[in-house]
Amino acid sequence: MIEYPAQADAPHSHLPFSPCTRFGDLIFVSGQASVDSAGAIVTDTFEGEVRRSIDNLRRVLESAGSGLQYVVQTRNYVRDPADVAAFNRIYPEYFRPPFPARTTITNCLPEVLKYEIECVAVMPPALR
């Protein structure tokens, strides 16, 4: 059975997608960008947008009963290839070795966004 965990304090979007879905022990989180809880884009420096996006990802995961430490794969979208070095510096602050599987794509976002992240995670062992 596919579940759509409630996201009381997680950011919501006016676009037609679920922030996350859960199937068994797997959690799939839609792309999280630098947005506020109502889904309005918050422009910032690249670093600020990365941090806000990953914090939004964390909030969505927690609302589903998981957390960043249970992420098994991330997909990262960086608008400007020149920002990849900064991204590689910030990423280990949130994800620890052994790191999740990761894909990073550049030149792929609209002008209004500098960064976006999506992931696949699992439920914590105690909740399986």
Short mmCIF file of C-alpha atoms in Angstrom, two decimals:
data_model
loop_
_atom_site.label_atom_id
_atom_site.label_comp_id
_atom_site.label_asym_id
_atom_site.label_seq_id
_atom_site.Cartn_x
_atom_site.Cartn_y
_atom_site.Cartn_z
CA MET A 1 0.00 0.00 0.00
CA ILE A 2 1.32 3.45 -0.91
CA GLU A 3 1.13 6.02 1.89
CA TYR A 4 1.33 9.80 1.75
CA PRO A 5 2.65 10.86 5.18
CA ALA A 6 1.20 14.04 6.67
CA GLN A 7 3.57 16.96 6.53
CA ALA A 8 2.23 19.35 9.16
CA ASP A 9 5.38 21.48 9.39
CA ALA A 10 6.98 20.45 6.08
CA PRO A 11 6.86 22.81 3.10
CA HIS A 12 3.85 22.53 0.81
CA SER A 13 3.65 23.33 -2.88
CA HIS A 14 0.84 24.63 -5.02
CA LEU A 15 2.10 22.29 -7.78
CA PRO A 16 0.46 18.88 -8.38
CA PHE A 17 2.79 16.48 -6.54
CA SER A 18 3.16 14.88 -3.12
CA PRO A 19 6.17 16.00 -1.08
CA CYS A 20 6.78 12.34 -0.25
CA THR A 21 5.38 8.87 -0.64
CA ARG A 22 6.12 5.77 1.38
CA PHE A 23 5.93 2.19 0.15
CA GLY A 24 6.90 -0.37 2.76
CA ASP A 25 10.23 0.74 4.22
CA LEU A 26 11.06 3.04 1.28
CA ILE A 27 10.43 6.79 1.31
CA PHE A 28 10.57 8.82 -1.89
CA VAL A 29 10.91 12.59 -1.41
CA SER A 30 10.09 14.97 -4.26
CA GLY A 31 12.49 17.76 -5.14
CA GLN A 32 12.99 20.22 -2.29
CA ALA A 33 14.09 23.74 -3.10
CA SER A 34 14.64 26.93 -1.16
CA VAL A 35 10.99 27.55 -0.27
CA ASP A 36 9.09 28.60 2.83
CA SER A 37 6.39 26.47 4.48
CA ALA A 38 3.78 27.80 2.02
CA GLY A 39 5.92 26.82 -0.98
CA ALA A 40 7.01 30.36 -1.91
CA ILE A 41 10.55 30.50 -3.31
CA VAL A 42 13.09 32.14 -0.99
CA THR A 43 15.99 33.49 -3.03
CA ASP A 44 19.37 33.51 -1.32
CA THR A 45 23.04 32.86 -1.96
CA PHE A 46 23.85 29.42 -3.35
CA GLU A 47 24.91 28.24 0.12
CA GLY A 48 21.74 29.64 1.70
CA GLU A 49 19.56 27.88 -0.87
CA VAL A 50 21.40 24.57 -0.38
CA ARG A 51 20.97 24.76 3.38
CA ARG A 52 17.27 25.72 3.19
CA SER A 53 16.61 22.97 0.62
CA ILE A 54 18.30 20.26 2.69
CA ASP A 55 16.50 21.50 5.81
CA ASN A 56 13.22 21.18 3.90
CA LEU A 57 14.25 17.65 2.88
CA ARG A 58 14.97 16.84 6.54
CA ARG A 59 11.54 18.15 7.61
CA VAL A 60 9.75 16.06 4.98
CA LEU A 61 11.70 12.95 5.98
CA GLU A 62 10.95 13.51 9.67
CA SER A 63 7.26 13.92 8.90
CA ALA A 64 7.43 10.46 7.28
CA GLY A 65 9.16 8.94 10.33
CA SER A 66 12.71 8.95 8.94
CA GLY A 67 15.67 11.34 8.77
CA LEU A 68 18.75 12.37 6.85
CA GLN A 69 20.78 9.52 8.36
CA TYR A 70 18.49 7.03 6.56
CA VAL A 71 18.91 8.52 3.07
CA VAL A 72 20.21 5.92 0.60
CA GLN A 73 20.27 8.07 -2.56
CA THR A 74 20.16 11.77 -3.44
CA ARG A 75 19.67 13.55 -6.72
CA ASN A 76 21.00 17.09 -6.73
CA TYR A 77 20.30 19.83 -9.23
CA VAL A 78 22.77 22.73 -9.38
CA ARG A 79 21.97 25.54 -11.80
CA ASP A 80 25.52 26.89 -12.20
CA PRO A 81 28.41 24.39 -12.62
CA ALA A 82 30.67 26.92 -10.87
CA ASP A 83 28.75 26.18 -7.63
CA VAL A 84 29.56 22.44 -7.59
CA ALA A 85 32.71 22.98 -5.48
CA ALA A 86 30.67 24.84 -2.85
CA PHE A 87 28.04 22.10 -2.98
CA ASN A 88 30.72 19.43 -2.39
CA ARG A 89 31.94 21.43 0.64
CA ILE A 90 28.44 21.78 2.20
CA TYR A 91 27.07 18.28 1.44
CA PRO A 92 29.20 16.40 4.06
CA GLU A 93 27.76 18.64 6.79
CA TYR A 94 24.41 16.89 6.25
CA PHE A 95 25.35 13.43 4.96
CA ARG A 96 28.07 11.35 6.59
CA PRO A 97 30.30 8.54 5.31
CA PRO A 98 29.52 6.16 3.96
CA PHE A 99 27.63 8.67 1.86
CA PRO A 100 24.34 7.93 0.10
CA ALA A 101 24.51 7.12 -3.60
CA ARG A 102 24.44 10.49 -5.37
CA THR A 103 23.82 12.09 -8.73
CA THR A 104 24.50 15.78 -9.38
CA ILE A 105 23.19 17.47 -12.50
CA THR A 106 24.08 21.02 -13.59
CA ASN A 107 22.58 23.56 -16.00
CA CYS A 108 19.11 22.25 -15.29
CA LEU A 109 17.12 24.69 -13.15
CA PRO A 110 15.12 27.79 -13.98
CA GLU A 111 16.73 31.15 -13.24
CA VAL A 112 14.74 31.51 -9.99
CA LEU A 113 16.40 28.46 -8.34
CA LYS A 114 20.06 27.77 -7.66
CA TYR A 115 19.66 24.29 -6.13
CA GLU A 116 17.17 21.46 -5.58
CA ILE A 117 17.46 18.01 -3.94
CA GLU A 118 15.36 14.85 -3.95
CA CYS A 119 16.02 11.53 -2.27
CA VAL A 120 15.15 7.96 -1.50
CA ALA A 121 15.33 6.95 2.17
CA VAL A 122 14.37 4.03 4.36
CA MET A 123 12.50 3.81 7.63
CA PRO A 124 14.68 3.55 10.76
CA PRO A 125 15.39 -0.07 11.76
CA ALA A 126 13.30 0.20 14.94
CA LEU A 127 10.21 1.09 12.88
CA ARG A 128 10.53 -1.64 10.26
#
